[in-house]
PDB file of C-alpha atoms and ligand atoms in Angstrom:
ATOM      1  CA  UNK Z   1     159.023  91.525  53.236  1.00 62.00           C
ATOM      2  CA  UNK Z   2     158.825  94.652  55.411  1.00 77.00           C
ATOM      3  CA  UNK Z   3     155.362  96.272  55.639  1.00 93.00           C
ATOM      4  CA  UNK Z   4     153.892  93.589  53.348  1.00 93.00           C
ATOM      5  CA  UNK Z   5     150.981  92.860  55.685  1.00 95.00           C
ATOM      6  CA  UNK Z   6     150.071  96.548  56.063  1.00 96.00           C
ATOM      7  CA  UNK Z   7     150.261  96.988  52.288  1.00 97.00           C
ATOM      8  CA  UNK Z   8     148.024  93.946  51.668  1.00 97.00           C
ATOM      9  CA  UNK Z   9     145.395  95.310  54.074  1.00 97.00           C
ATOM     10  CA  UNK Z  10     145.427  98.654  52.265  1.00 98.00           C
ATOM     11  CA  UNK Z  11     145.082  96.924  48.885  1.00 98.00           C
ATOM     12  CA  UNK Z  12     142.130  94.878  50.176  1.00 98.00           C
ATOM     13  CA  UNK Z  13     140.409  98.056  51.349  1.00 98.00           C
ATOM     14  CA  UNK Z  14     141.012  99.730  47.953  1.00 98.00           C
ATOM     15  CA  UNK Z  15     139.639  96.626  46.194  1.00 98.00           C
ATOM     16  CA  UNK Z  16     136.457  96.983  48.268  1.00 98.00           C
ATOM     17  CA  UNK Z  17     136.186 100.582  47.031  1.00 97.00           C
ATOM     18  CA  UNK Z  18     136.133  99.361  43.394  1.00 98.00           C
ATOM     19  CA  UNK Z  19     139.705 100.135  42.298  1.00 98.00           C
ATOM     20  CA  UNK Z  20     140.659  98.222  39.112  1.00 98.00           C
ATOM     21  CA  UNK Z  21     142.801  95.079  39.251  1.00 98.00           C
ATOM     22  CA  UNK Z  22     145.432  96.778  37.090  1.00 98.00           C
ATOM     23  CA  UNK Z  23     145.908  99.626  39.574  1.00 98.00           C
ATOM     24  CA  UNK Z  24     145.710  97.316  42.610  1.00 98.00           C
ATOM     25  CA  UNK Z  25     148.467  95.122  41.117  1.00 98.00           C
ATOM     26  CA  UNK Z  26     150.688  98.191  40.666  1.00 98.00           C
ATOM     27  CA  UNK Z  27     150.020  99.552  44.163  1.00 98.00           C
ATOM     28  CA  UNK Z  28     150.802  96.161  45.644  1.00 97.00           C
ATOM     29  CA  UNK Z  29     154.312  96.466  44.227  1.00 97.00           C
ATOM     30  CA  UNK Z  30     155.152 100.051  45.208  1.00 98.00           C
ATOM     31  CA  UNK Z  31     156.659 100.406  48.714  1.00 97.00           C
ATOM     32  CA  UNK Z  32     154.846 103.577  49.904  1.00 98.00           C
ATOM     33  CA  UNK Z  33     156.863 103.512  53.161  1.00 97.00           C
ATOM     34  CA  UNK Z  34     159.959 104.403  51.102  1.00 97.00           C
ATOM     35  CA  UNK Z  35     158.222 107.559  49.761  1.00 98.00           C
ATOM     36  CA  UNK Z  36     157.232 109.131  53.109  1.00 98.00           C
ATOM     37  CA  UNK Z  37     159.515 111.004  55.518  1.00 97.00           C
ATOM     38  CA  UNK Z  38     160.867 108.541  58.140  1.00 96.00           C
ATOM     39  CA  UNK Z  39     158.926 110.326  60.915  1.00 97.00           C
ATOM     40  CA  UNK Z  40     155.657 109.176  59.253  1.00 97.00           C
ATOM     41  CA  UNK Z  41     156.762 105.681  58.212  1.00 97.00           C
ATOM     42  CA  UNK Z  42     154.439 103.908  60.668  1.00 96.00           C
ATOM     43  CA  UNK Z  43     151.439 105.556  58.913  1.00 97.00           C
ATOM     44  CA  UNK Z  44     152.613 104.819  55.360  1.00 98.00           C
ATOM     45  CA  UNK Z  45     149.798 102.310  54.711  1.00 98.00           C
ATOM     46  CA  UNK Z  46     146.975 104.302  56.303  1.00 97.00           C
ATOM     47  CA  UNK Z  47     144.667 105.540  53.541  1.00 98.00           C
ATOM     48  CA  UNK Z  48     145.282 109.233  54.117  1.00 97.00           C
ATOM     49  CA  UNK Z  49     147.529 112.027  52.850  1.00 97.00           C
ATOM     50  CA  UNK Z  50     150.737 112.599  54.859  1.00 98.00           C
ATOM     51  CA  UNK Z  51     153.000 115.651  55.183  1.00 97.00           C
ATOM     52  CA  UNK Z  52     156.192 115.542  53.117  1.00 97.00           C
ATOM     53  CA  UNK Z  53     157.517 118.918  54.303  1.00 96.00           C
ATOM     54  CA  UNK Z  54     157.453 122.365  52.665  1.00 95.00           C
ATOM     55  CA  UNK Z  55     153.665 122.594  53.323  1.00 94.00           C
ATOM     56  CA  UNK Z  56     152.997 119.766  50.812  1.00 97.00           C
ATOM     57  CA  UNK Z  57     151.566 116.246  51.041  1.00 97.00           C
ATOM     58  CA  UNK Z  58     151.789 112.782  49.515  1.00 98.00           C
ATOM     59  CA  UNK Z  59     148.226 112.110  48.297  1.00 97.00           C
ATOM     60  CA  UNK Z  60     146.036 109.475  49.966  1.00 98.00           C
ATOM     61  CA  UNK Z  61     146.316 106.011  48.341  1.00 98.00           C
ATOM     62  CA  UNK Z  62     142.614 105.975  47.314  1.00 98.00           C
ATOM     63  CA  UNK Z  63     143.129 109.278  45.450  1.00 98.00           C
ATOM     64  CA  UNK Z  64     146.237 107.948  43.656  1.00 98.00           C
ATOM     65  CA  UNK Z  65     144.268 104.812  42.723  1.00 98.00           C
ATOM     66  CA  UNK Z  66     141.291 106.842  41.500  1.00 98.00           C
ATOM     67  CA  UNK Z  67     143.431 109.104  39.309  1.00 98.00           C
ATOM     68  CA  UNK Z  68     145.245 106.101  37.780  1.00 98.00           C
ATOM     69  CA  UNK Z  69     141.902 104.470  36.954  1.00 98.00           C
ATOM     70  CA  UNK Z  70     140.413 107.664  35.507  1.00 98.00           C
ATOM     71  CA  UNK Z  71     143.498 108.103  33.301  1.00 98.00           C
ATOM     72  CA  UNK Z  72     142.911 104.639  31.752  1.00 98.00           C
ATOM     73  CA  UNK Z  73     146.664 103.985  31.771  1.00 98.00           C
ATOM     74  CA  UNK Z  74     148.125 101.470  29.307  1.00 98.00           C
ATOM     75  CA  UNK Z  75     151.531  99.913  28.832  1.00 98.00           C
ATOM     76  CA  UNK Z  76     154.006 102.020  26.842  1.00 98.00           C
ATOM     77  CA  UNK Z  77     152.326 105.427  27.314  1.00 98.00           C
ATOM     78  CA  UNK Z  78     154.120 108.769  27.693  1.00 98.00           C
ATOM     79  CA  UNK Z  79     152.827 110.637  30.732  1.00 98.00           C
ATOM     80  CA  UNK Z  80     153.253 114.135  32.097  1.00 99.00           C
ATOM     81  CA  UNK Z  81     152.763 114.537  35.855  1.00 99.00           C
ATOM     82  CA  UNK Z  82     152.519 117.974  37.463  1.00 98.00           C
ATOM     83  CA  UNK Z  83     153.587 117.914  41.137  1.00 98.00           C
ATOM     84  CA  UNK Z  84     156.182 115.184  41.840  1.00 98.00           C
ATOM     85  CA  UNK Z  85     155.957 115.623  45.645  1.00 98.00           C
ATOM     86  CA  UNK Z  86     157.277 112.336  47.036  1.00 98.00           C
ATOM     87  CA  UNK Z  87     157.388 110.515  43.677  1.00 98.00           C
ATOM     88  CA  UNK Z  88     154.844 107.897  44.862  1.00 98.00           C
ATOM     89  CA  UNK Z  89     152.080 108.660  42.339  1.00 98.00           C
ATOM     90  CA  UNK Z  90     154.669 108.565  39.540  1.00 98.00           C
ATOM     91  CA  UNK Z  91     155.946 105.191  40.788  1.00 98.00           C
ATOM     92  CA  UNK Z  92     152.427 103.686  40.712  1.00 98.00           C
ATOM     93  CA  UNK Z  93     151.864 105.009  37.167  1.00 98.00           C
ATOM     94  CA  UNK Z  94     155.329 103.698  36.156  1.00 98.00           C
ATOM     95  CA  UNK Z  95     154.345 100.196  37.344  1.00 98.00           C
ATOM     96  CA  UNK Z  96     151.282 100.314  35.075  1.00 98.00           C
ATOM     97  CA  UNK Z  97     152.915 101.705  31.915  1.00 98.00           C
ATOM     98  CA  UNK Z  98     155.977  99.450  32.290  1.00 98.00           C
ATOM     99  CA  UNK Z  99     159.524  99.831  30.997  1.00 96.00           C
ATOM    100  CA  UNK Z 100     158.369 100.776  27.490  1.00 97.00           C
ATOM    101  CA  UNK Z 101     156.546 103.803  28.900  1.00 98.00           C
ATOM    102  CA  UNK Z 102     158.010 107.101  30.103  1.00 98.00           C
ATOM    103  CA  UNK Z 103     156.938 109.580  32.773  1.00 98.00           C
ATOM    104  CA  UNK Z 104     158.014 113.210  32.902  1.00 98.00           C
ATOM    105  CA  UNK Z 105     157.217 114.605  36.335  1.00 98.00           C
ATOM    106  CA  UNK Z 106     157.533 118.314  37.180  1.00 98.00           C
ATOM    107  CA  UNK Z 107     158.020 119.774  40.653  1.00 98.00           C
ATOM    108  CA  UNK Z 108     158.409 123.490  41.437  1.00 98.00           C
ATOM    109  CA  UNK Z 109     160.068 123.123  44.870  1.00 98.00           C
ATOM    110  CA  UNK Z 110     163.718 122.156  44.599  1.00 98.00           C
ATOM    111  CA  UNK Z 111     163.881 120.141  47.826  1.00 98.00           C
ATOM    112  CA  UNK Z 112     160.852 118.088  46.811  1.00 98.00           C
ATOM    113  CA  UNK Z 113     162.206 117.554  43.282  1.00 98.00           C
ATOM    114  CA  UNK Z 114     165.331 116.063  44.920  1.00 98.00           C
ATOM    115  CA  UNK Z 115     163.178 114.055  47.399  1.00 98.00           C
ATOM    116  CA  UNK Z 116     161.063 112.580  44.571  1.00 98.00           C
ATOM    117  CA  UNK Z 117     164.107 111.866  42.385  1.00 98.00           C
ATOM    118  CA  UNK Z 118     165.949 110.110  45.243  1.00 98.00           C
ATOM    119  CA  UNK Z 119     162.879 108.056  46.242  1.00 98.00           C
ATOM    120  CA  UNK Z 120     162.338 106.928  42.635  1.00 98.00           C
ATOM    121  CA  UNK Z 121     166.030 106.042  42.232  1.00 98.00           C
ATOM    122  CA  UNK Z 122     166.224 103.966  45.405  1.00 97.00           C
ATOM    123  CA  UNK Z 123     163.056 102.049  44.476  1.00 98.00           C
ATOM    124  CA  UNK Z 124     164.257 101.448  40.901  1.00 98.00           C
ATOM    125  CA  UNK Z 125     161.833 103.535  38.785  1.00 98.00           C
ATOM    126  CA  UNK Z 126     164.313 104.551  36.100  1.00 96.00           C
ATOM    127  CA  UNK Z 127     161.629 105.538  33.561  1.00 97.00           C
ATOM    128  CA  UNK Z 128     160.501 108.563  35.604  1.00 98.00           C
ATOM    129  CA  UNK Z 129     162.370 111.810  34.963  1.00 98.00           C
ATOM    130  CA  UNK Z 130     161.835 114.567  37.547  1.00 98.00           C
ATOM    131  CA  UNK Z 131     162.276 118.145  36.306  1.00 98.00           C
ATOM    132  CA  UNK Z 132     162.431 121.280  38.472  1.00 98.00           C
ATOM    133  CA  UNK Z 133     160.104 123.762  36.730  1.00 98.00           C
ATOM    134  CA  UNK Z 134     156.702 125.455  36.729  1.00 98.00           C
ATOM    135  CA  UNK Z 135     154.410 122.605  35.681  1.00 98.00           C
ATOM    136  CA  UNK Z 136     151.524 124.980  34.936  1.00 98.00           C
ATOM    137  CA  UNK Z 137     153.396 125.607  31.671  1.00 98.00           C
ATOM    138  CA  UNK Z 138     153.729 121.876  30.967  1.00 98.00           C
ATOM    139  CA  UNK Z 139     156.904 120.491  29.420  1.00 98.00           C
ATOM    140  CA  UNK Z 140     156.803 121.349  25.688  1.00 98.00           C
ATOM    141  CA  UNK Z 141     160.131 119.618  24.900  1.00 97.00           C
ATOM    142  CA  UNK Z 142     158.581 116.143  25.195  1.00 98.00           C
ATOM    143  CA  UNK Z 143     154.976 116.928  24.127  1.00 98.00           C
ATOM    144  CA  UNK Z 144     152.488 115.638  23.131  1.00 98.00           C
ATOM    145  CA  UNK Z 145     151.564 113.340  26.022  1.00 99.00           C
ATOM    146  CA  UNK Z 146     149.183 110.381  26.028  1.00 98.00           C
ATOM    147  CA  UNK Z 147     148.131 111.261  29.561  1.00 99.00           C
ATOM    148  CA  UNK Z 148     148.537 114.259  31.892  1.00 99.00           C
ATOM    149  CA  UNK Z 149     148.080 113.894  35.639  1.00 99.00           C
ATOM    150  CA  UNK Z 150     147.884 117.115  37.666  1.00 98.00           C
ATOM    151  CA  UNK Z 151     148.241 116.579  41.421  1.00 98.00           C
ATOM    152  CA  UNK Z 152     147.688 120.179  42.640  1.00 98.00           C
ATOM    153  CA  UNK Z 153     144.505 122.222  42.282  1.00 98.00           C
ATOM    154  CA  UNK Z 154     144.459 124.859  39.512  1.00 98.00           C
ATOM    155  CA  UNK Z 155     142.261 127.999  39.226  1.00 97.00           C
ATOM    156  CA  UNK Z 156     141.336 126.878  35.687  1.00 97.00           C
ATOM    157  CA  UNK Z 157     142.619 124.331  33.155  1.00 98.00           C
ATOM    158  CA  UNK Z 158     146.083 125.596  32.117  1.00 98.00           C
ATOM    159  CA  UNK Z 159     146.019 126.209  28.334  1.00 98.00           C
ATOM    160  CA  UNK Z 160     149.536 124.802  27.727  1.00 98.00           C
ATOM    161  CA  UNK Z 161     148.443 121.477  29.240  1.00 98.00           C
ATOM    162  CA  UNK Z 162     145.492 121.217  26.849  1.00 98.00           C
ATOM    163  CA  UNK Z 163     147.826 122.028  23.946  1.00 98.00           C
ATOM    164  CA  UNK Z 164     150.349 119.398  25.074  1.00 98.00           C
ATOM    165  CA  UNK Z 165     147.735 116.619  25.376  1.00 98.00           C
ATOM    166  CA  UNK Z 166     147.818 114.211  22.408  1.00 98.00           C
ATOM    167  CA  UNK Z 167     144.634 113.776  20.333  1.00 98.00           C
ATOM    168  CA  UNK Z 168     142.928 110.757  21.909  1.00 98.00           C
ATOM    169  CA  UNK Z 169     144.575 111.657  25.235  1.00 98.00           C
ATOM    170  CA  UNK Z 170     143.175 112.066  28.768  1.00 99.00           C
ATOM    171  CA  UNK Z 171     144.085 114.553  31.494  1.00 98.00           C
ATOM    172  CA  UNK Z 172     142.862 114.529  35.090  1.00 98.00           C
ATOM    173  CA  UNK Z 173     143.166 117.647  37.210  1.00 98.00           C
ATOM    174  CA  UNK Z 174     141.636 119.201  40.301  1.00 98.00           C
ATOM    175  CA  UNK Z 175     140.329 122.747  39.966  1.00 98.00           C
ATOM    176  CA  UNK Z 176     139.211 125.316  42.487  1.00 97.00           C
ATOM    177  CA  UNK Z 177     140.325 126.918  45.711  1.00 93.00           C
ATOM    178  CA  UNK Z 178     139.062 125.475  48.977  1.00 83.00           C
ATOM    179  CA  UNK Z 179     136.102 123.571  47.495  1.00 84.00           C
ATOM    180  CA  UNK Z 180     137.639 121.754  44.536  1.00 96.00           C
ATOM    181  CA  UNK Z 181     136.421 119.406  41.815  1.00 97.00           C
ATOM    182  CA  UNK Z 182     138.336 116.746  39.921  1.00 98.00           C
ATOM    183  CA  UNK Z 183     137.882 116.949  36.147  1.00 98.00           C
ATOM    184  CA  UNK Z 184     138.493 114.405  33.418  1.00 98.00           C
ATOM    185  CA  UNK Z 185     139.500 116.157  30.204  1.00 98.00           C
ATOM    186  CA  UNK Z 186     139.501 114.237  26.935  1.00 98.00           C
ATOM    187  CA  UNK Z 187     140.862 115.388  23.598  1.00 98.00           C
ATOM    188  CA  UNK Z 188     139.253 113.555  20.691  1.00 98.00           C
ATOM    189  CA  UNK Z 189     141.232 112.413  17.657  1.00 98.00           C
ATOM    190  CA  UNK Z 190     140.011 115.485  15.763  1.00 97.00           C
ATOM    191  CA  UNK Z 191     141.070 117.786  18.621  1.00 96.00           C
ATOM    192  CA  UNK Z 192     137.719 118.417  20.332  1.00 98.00           C
ATOM    193  CA  UNK Z 193     138.128 118.920  24.099  1.00 98.00           C
ATOM    194  CA  UNK Z 194     135.476 117.782  26.610  1.00 98.00           C
ATOM    195  CA  UNK Z 195     135.466 118.233  30.368  1.00 98.00           C
ATOM    196  CA  UNK Z 196     133.662 115.954  32.820  1.00 98.00           C
ATOM    197  CA  UNK Z 197     133.162 116.734  36.513  1.00 98.00           C
ATOM    198  CA  UNK Z 198     134.071 113.717  38.677  1.00 97.00           C
ATOM    199  CA  UNK Z 199     133.273 115.284  42.053  1.00 96.00           C
ATOM    200  CA  UNK Z 200     134.732 116.983  45.128  1.00 96.00           C
ATOM    201  CA  UNK Z 201     138.364 116.538  46.191  1.00 96.00           C
ATOM    202  CA  UNK Z 202     141.030 118.243  48.332  1.00 93.00           C
ATOM    203  CA  UNK Z 203     144.489 119.025  46.945  1.00 95.00           C
ATOM    204  CA  UNK Z 204     147.214 121.577  47.670  1.00 95.00           C
ATOM    205  CA  UNK Z 205     147.123 124.573  45.283  1.00 96.00           C
ATOM    206  CA  UNK Z 206     148.864 124.650  41.916  1.00 98.00           C
ATOM    207  CA  UNK Z 207     151.217 127.618  42.033  1.00 97.00           C
ATOM    208  CA  UNK Z 208     152.886 129.310  39.084  1.00 96.00           C
ATOM    209  CA  UNK Z 209     152.092 131.180  35.872  1.00 97.00           C
ATOM    210  CA  UNK Z 210     148.720 129.414  35.353  1.00 97.00           C
ATOM    211  CA  UNK Z 211     148.322 128.676  39.067  1.00 97.00           C
ATOM    212  CA  UNK Z 212     147.152 130.598  42.119  1.00 95.00           C
ATOM    213  CA  UNK Z 213     149.240 133.772  42.318  1.00 81.00           C
ATOM    214  CA  UNK Z 214     148.476 134.336  46.018  1.00 79.00           C
ATOM    215  CA  UNK Z 215     150.410 131.183  46.982  1.00 78.00           C
ATOM    216  CA  UNK Z 216     153.346 132.043  44.752  1.00 75.00           C
ATOM    217  CA  UNK Z 217     155.789 132.828  47.552  1.00 64.00           C
ATOM    218  CA  UNK Z 218     158.344 130.130  48.257  1.00 54.00           C
ATOM    219  CA  UNK Z 219     158.867 131.713  51.705  1.00 38.00           C
ATOM    220  CA  UNK Z 220     158.954 128.979  54.334  1.00 37.00           C
ATOM    221  CA  UNK Z 221     159.101 126.260  51.700  1.00 40.00           C
ATOM    222  CA  UNK Z 222     162.890 125.971  51.474  1.00 33.00           C
TER     223      UNK Z 222
HETATM  224  N1  SAM F   1     152.142 113.404  43.326  1.00 67.40           N
HETATM  225  C1  SAM F   1     152.706 113.653  44.641  1.00 67.40           C
HETATM  226  C2  SAM F   1     153.060 112.394  45.378  1.00 67.40           C
HETATM  227  O1  SAM F   1     152.803 111.293  44.873  1.00 67.40           O
HETATM  228  O2  SAM F   1     153.643 112.513  46.463  1.00 67.40           O
HETATM  229  C3  SAM F   1     151.827 114.520  45.503  1.00 67.40           C
HETATM  230  C4  SAM F   1     151.829 115.908  45.048  1.00 67.40           C
HETATM  231  S1  SAM F   1     151.340 117.142  46.167  1.00 67.40           S
HETATM  232  C5  SAM F   1     149.651 116.766  46.487  1.00 67.40           C
HETATM  233  C6  SAM F   1     151.312 118.482  44.991  1.00 67.40           C
HETATM  234  C7  SAM F   1     152.691 118.923  44.517  1.00 67.40           C
HETATM  235  O3  SAM F   1     152.523 119.871  43.472  1.00 67.40           O
HETATM  236  C8  SAM F   1     153.547 119.595  45.577  1.00 67.40           C
HETATM  237  O4  SAM F   1     154.765 118.921  45.711  1.00 67.40           O
HETATM  238  C9  SAM F   1     153.748 121.008  45.037  1.00 67.40           C
HETATM  239  O5  SAM F   1     154.993 121.577  45.362  1.00 67.40           O
HETATM  240  C10 SAM F   1     153.604 120.775  43.546  1.00 67.40           C
HETATM  241  N2  SAM F   1     153.264 121.941  42.731  1.00 67.40           N
HETATM  242  C11 SAM F   1     152.410 122.965  42.983  1.00 67.40           C
HETATM  243  N3  SAM F   1     152.401 123.835  41.946  1.00 67.40           N
HETATM  244  C12 SAM F   1     153.275 123.338  41.016  1.00 67.40           C
HETATM  245  C13 SAM F   1     153.706 123.771  39.727  1.00 67.40           C
HETATM  246  N4  SAM F   1     153.260 124.895  39.160  1.00 67.40           N
HETATM  247  N5  SAM F   1     154.606 123.015  39.068  1.00 67.40           N
HETATM  248  C14 SAM F   1     155.086 121.874  39.612  1.00 67.40           C
HETATM  249  N6  SAM F   1     154.725 121.414  40.833  1.00 67.40           N
HETATM  250  C15 SAM F   1     153.821 122.142  41.521  1.00 67.40           C
END
């Protein structure tokens, strides 16, 4: 199969970094080269972020793996993803939750929403629905969610996302501008919310109502 060797080498390197077997198995199945612009296809299995146009990136494989592990994904879960980008992160999560699960992924840039949708269609991930909207407001129509994965860095935890997280649920999100931290947010069965700092990361900014206002111009992104 095309790029199989490159993908296996990447998986071996992620295994050495302590990624779980469940996530490794999923990443072994997802063809990342079909989620990157053709100009970057030769670098699809390098463990680094890559440009996907419109000043945005597909996250590095180790970061996708880490977020999947921190989310403690299980078969059949309902997941909200903020920031569809290329659709790759959603595809990896879809492999883990299986056909009985459902992912709602939100993207604010129209061209990237189409890019993610097309990539997910051509690779057969029919249980991911991409919606063009401001993900900082969540997606109340399908709430509550077992898991919420935010793939752009917010100024603070958006209140609607906390509200839309199911009791017993987990959310991971980066916060901060420039120097950012990844947080694991858990809502207990009686509704108590706790926030754990996982450490430093680098993501593009979350833009929108509960995002960074200074990046809220779509100039040059279309
Ligand atoms: N998960 C993506 C992937 O696998 O390719 C990578 C996402 S990229 C690091 C972050 C994405 O978040 C960008 O596509 C950006 O346009 C999007 N974004 C930023 N603010 C957003 C918002 N308020 N709602 C939805 N998407 C947003």
